[in-house]
């Protein structure tokens, strides 16, 4: 236990060194008066959901898919060697439901029942594959390892008819983070090169050893410091969020690998990415890694939330939402921008943030 506390102190201390205050930026597109927190409720169990960490959009019917699991509770259960590890869920709700009226809670429909996946359902990065009409996500399963537990990520798909498809074993690395179902390929980001104590060394020195693999596991790019969210621009570039570099890295395919074409600096460490209808890259960024670590690891205080939109053509950056205190919505990790407004999810907070566009 003493060693665990020491580990957290080191992590938090390093986070303090990388804290990013708000630079001189223009006003937010959405103000607090336009935004409200909305509880997200499991339509089957009635449970209020915490940890709506990532989104995927199904363009045909305007469905929003949400990956949900309470990471702090799960990690605590694994650390204390509990007999069972709590599960999460993959949920769907339509955008029309989200923006209809001013409801204080919304019912989200689970796509998979608890216990259906070996090792448990704990979805992380998520993406929609329009060609196959499938939902693909990184699932963090837990398997027994001696008297304890070991987290083993794998790639999971949900077919259009609800069928479950699991990728072959070891198809994603141990530090798989996000997934992108592109037109001709499925990409996965890995946030560290190592899976042992060396991962901490990568963080301490901000080593650029993480990146992107393809469906075969081939490393196409490995020059990012904590590769996180993924998306694809309208022109076909792959965008990876380099969290510990405060940057969006734009990649193009060349000679069978992904090469850096450009980058856009962000006011905080970017997390998950989505694409707006007009081609803008929407990113949830963390202005203070220190406060995020306190909030996510230890449940102490609130973490700031900041949503930005980057123009891939000009590099221009716009602040869509900014909550430095985290009181309205804490630790946002993903957001989507639609003509109706903005929707954001969080790794630790409850429910969703919904901001309605002014008419």
Coordinates of C-alpha atoms in Angstrom, one line a residue, residues 80-204:
X80 CA -7.9 -5.2 -4.0
X81 CA -8.3 -8.6 -5.7
X82 CA -12.1 -8.6 -5.4
X83 CA -13.9 -11.8 -6.4
X84 CA -15.6 -10.0 -9.3
X85 CA -14.7 -6.9 -11.4
X86 CA -17.6 -4.5 -12.2
X87 CA -18.6 -4.2 -15.9
X88 CA -19.6 -1.3 -18.0
X89 CA -21.7 -1.1 -21.2
X90 CA -22.1 0.0 -24.8
X91 CA -25.2 2.2 -25.1
X92 CA -27.1 4.0 -27.8
X93 CA -29.3 7.0 -27.9
X94 CA -30.4 9.2 -30.8
X95 CA -29.3 12.8 -31.2
X96 CA -33.0 13.8 -31.5
X97 CA -33.6 12.4 -28.0
X98 CA -30.7 14.3 -26.6
X99 CA -31.7 17.7 -28.0
X100 CA -35.5 17.3 -27.5
X101 CA -36.8 19.5 -24.7
X102 CA -34.8 20.1 -21.5
X103 CA -35.0 16.7 -19.8
X104 CA -32.7 16.3 -16.8
X105 CA -32.2 12.6 -17.5
X106 CA -32.1 10.4 -20.6
X107 CA -32.5 6.7 -21.1
X108 CA -29.7 5.0 -23.0
X109 CA -30.3 1.5 -24.4
X110 CA -27.6 -1.2 -23.7
X111 CA -26.4 -3.1 -26.8
X112 CA -24.8 -6.0 -24.8
X113 CA -26.1 -7.6 -21.7
X114 CA -23.7 -8.1 -18.7
X115 CA -21.8 -11.4 -18.8
X116 CA -22.0 -11.9 -22.6
X117 CA -18.2 -11.2 -23.1
X118 CA -15.5 -13.4 -21.5
X119 CA -13.6 -11.2 -19.1
X120 CA -16.4 -8.7 -18.8
X121 CA -17.6 -5.7 -20.8
X122 CA -15.5 -2.5 -20.3
X123 CA -15.5 -0.6 -23.5
X124 CA -12.8 2.0 -24.0
X125 CA -12.2 3.6 -27.4
X126 CA -15.1 3.2 -29.8
X127 CA -15.7 3.8 -33.5
X128 CA -18.5 3.1 -36.1
X129 CA -17.7 1.2 -39.3
X130 CA -20.2 2.5 -41.9
X131 CA -19.1 0.1 -44.6
X132 CA -19.8 -3.0 -42.4
X133 CA -22.5 -1.2 -40.3
X134 CA -20.7 -2.5 -37.3
X135 CA -19.6 -0.9 -34.0
X136 CA -15.9 -1.6 -33.1
X137 CA -14.3 -0.9 -29.8
X138 CA -11.4 -1.7 -27.5
X139 CA -12.7 -3.9 -24.7
X140 CA -10.7 -4.1 -21.5
X141 CA -11.3 -7.6 -20.2
X142 CA -9.9 -8.8 -16.9
X143 CA -8.6 -12.3 -16.5
X144 CA -7.4 -14.1 -13.3
X145 CA -3.6 -14.0 -12.9
X146 CA -2.6 -15.9 -9.8
X147 CA -4.5 -14.4 -6.9
X148 CA -5.1 -11.2 -8.7
X149 CA -6.3 -9.8 -12.0
X150 CA -4.7 -8.8 -15.3
X151 CA -6.3 -6.4 -17.8
X152 CA -6.2 -7.8 -21.3
X153 CA -7.6 -5.5 -24.1
X154 CA -9.0 -6.9 -27.3
X155 CA -10.9 -5.7 -30.3
X156 CA -14.6 -6.3 -30.3
X157 CA -17.3 -5.7 -32.9
X158 CA -21.0 -5.6 -32.7
X159 CA -22.7 -6.5 -36.0
X160 CA -25.7 -4.7 -37.4
X161 CA -27.9 -7.6 -36.2
X162 CA -26.4 -7.5 -32.7
X163 CA -23.9 -10.4 -33.3
X164 CA -20.7 -10.2 -31.3
X165 CA -17.4 -10.6 -33.1
X166 CA -14.1 -10.8 -31.2
X167 CA -10.8 -10.2 -33.1
X168 CA -8.1 -12.9 -32.8
X169 CA -6.0 -13.0 -29.6
X170 CA -3.2 -10.4 -29.3
X171 CA -4.6 -8.4 -32.3
X172 CA -4.2 -5.2 -30.3
X173 CA -1.2 -4.3 -28.0
X174 CA -1.4 -4.3 -24.2
X175 CA -1.7 -0.5 -24.2
X176 CA -4.4 -0.2 -26.8
X177 CA -6.3 3.0 -26.4
X178 CA -8.6 4.1 -29.2
X179 CA -9.8 2.6 -32.5
X180 CA -10.8 4.0 -35.8
X181 CA -12.8 2.2 -38.4
X182 CA -11.6 3.9 -41.6
X183 CA -12.7 3.2 -45.1
X184 CA -10.1 0.6 -46.0
X185 CA -8.5 -0.2 -42.6
X186 CA -9.0 -0.4 -38.9
X187 CA -6.5 1.6 -36.9
X188 CA -5.7 1.3 -33.2
X189 CA -3.7 3.7 -31.1
X190 CA -1.4 2.5 -28.4
X191 CA -0.5 5.0 -25.6
X192 CA 2.8 3.4 -24.5
X193 CA 5.4 1.1 -26.1
X194 CA 6.0 -0.8 -22.9
X195 CA 3.5 -2.6 -20.6
X196 CA 5.6 -2.7 -17.5
X197 CA 7.3 -0.2 -15.3
X198 CA 9.0 1.2 -18.4
X199 CA 5.6 2.8 -19.3
X200 CA 6.1 5.2 -16.4
X201 CA 9.6 6.1 -17.7
X202 CA 8.0 7.0 -21.0
X203 CA 5.7 9.3 -19.2
X204 CA 8.4 10.9 -17.0

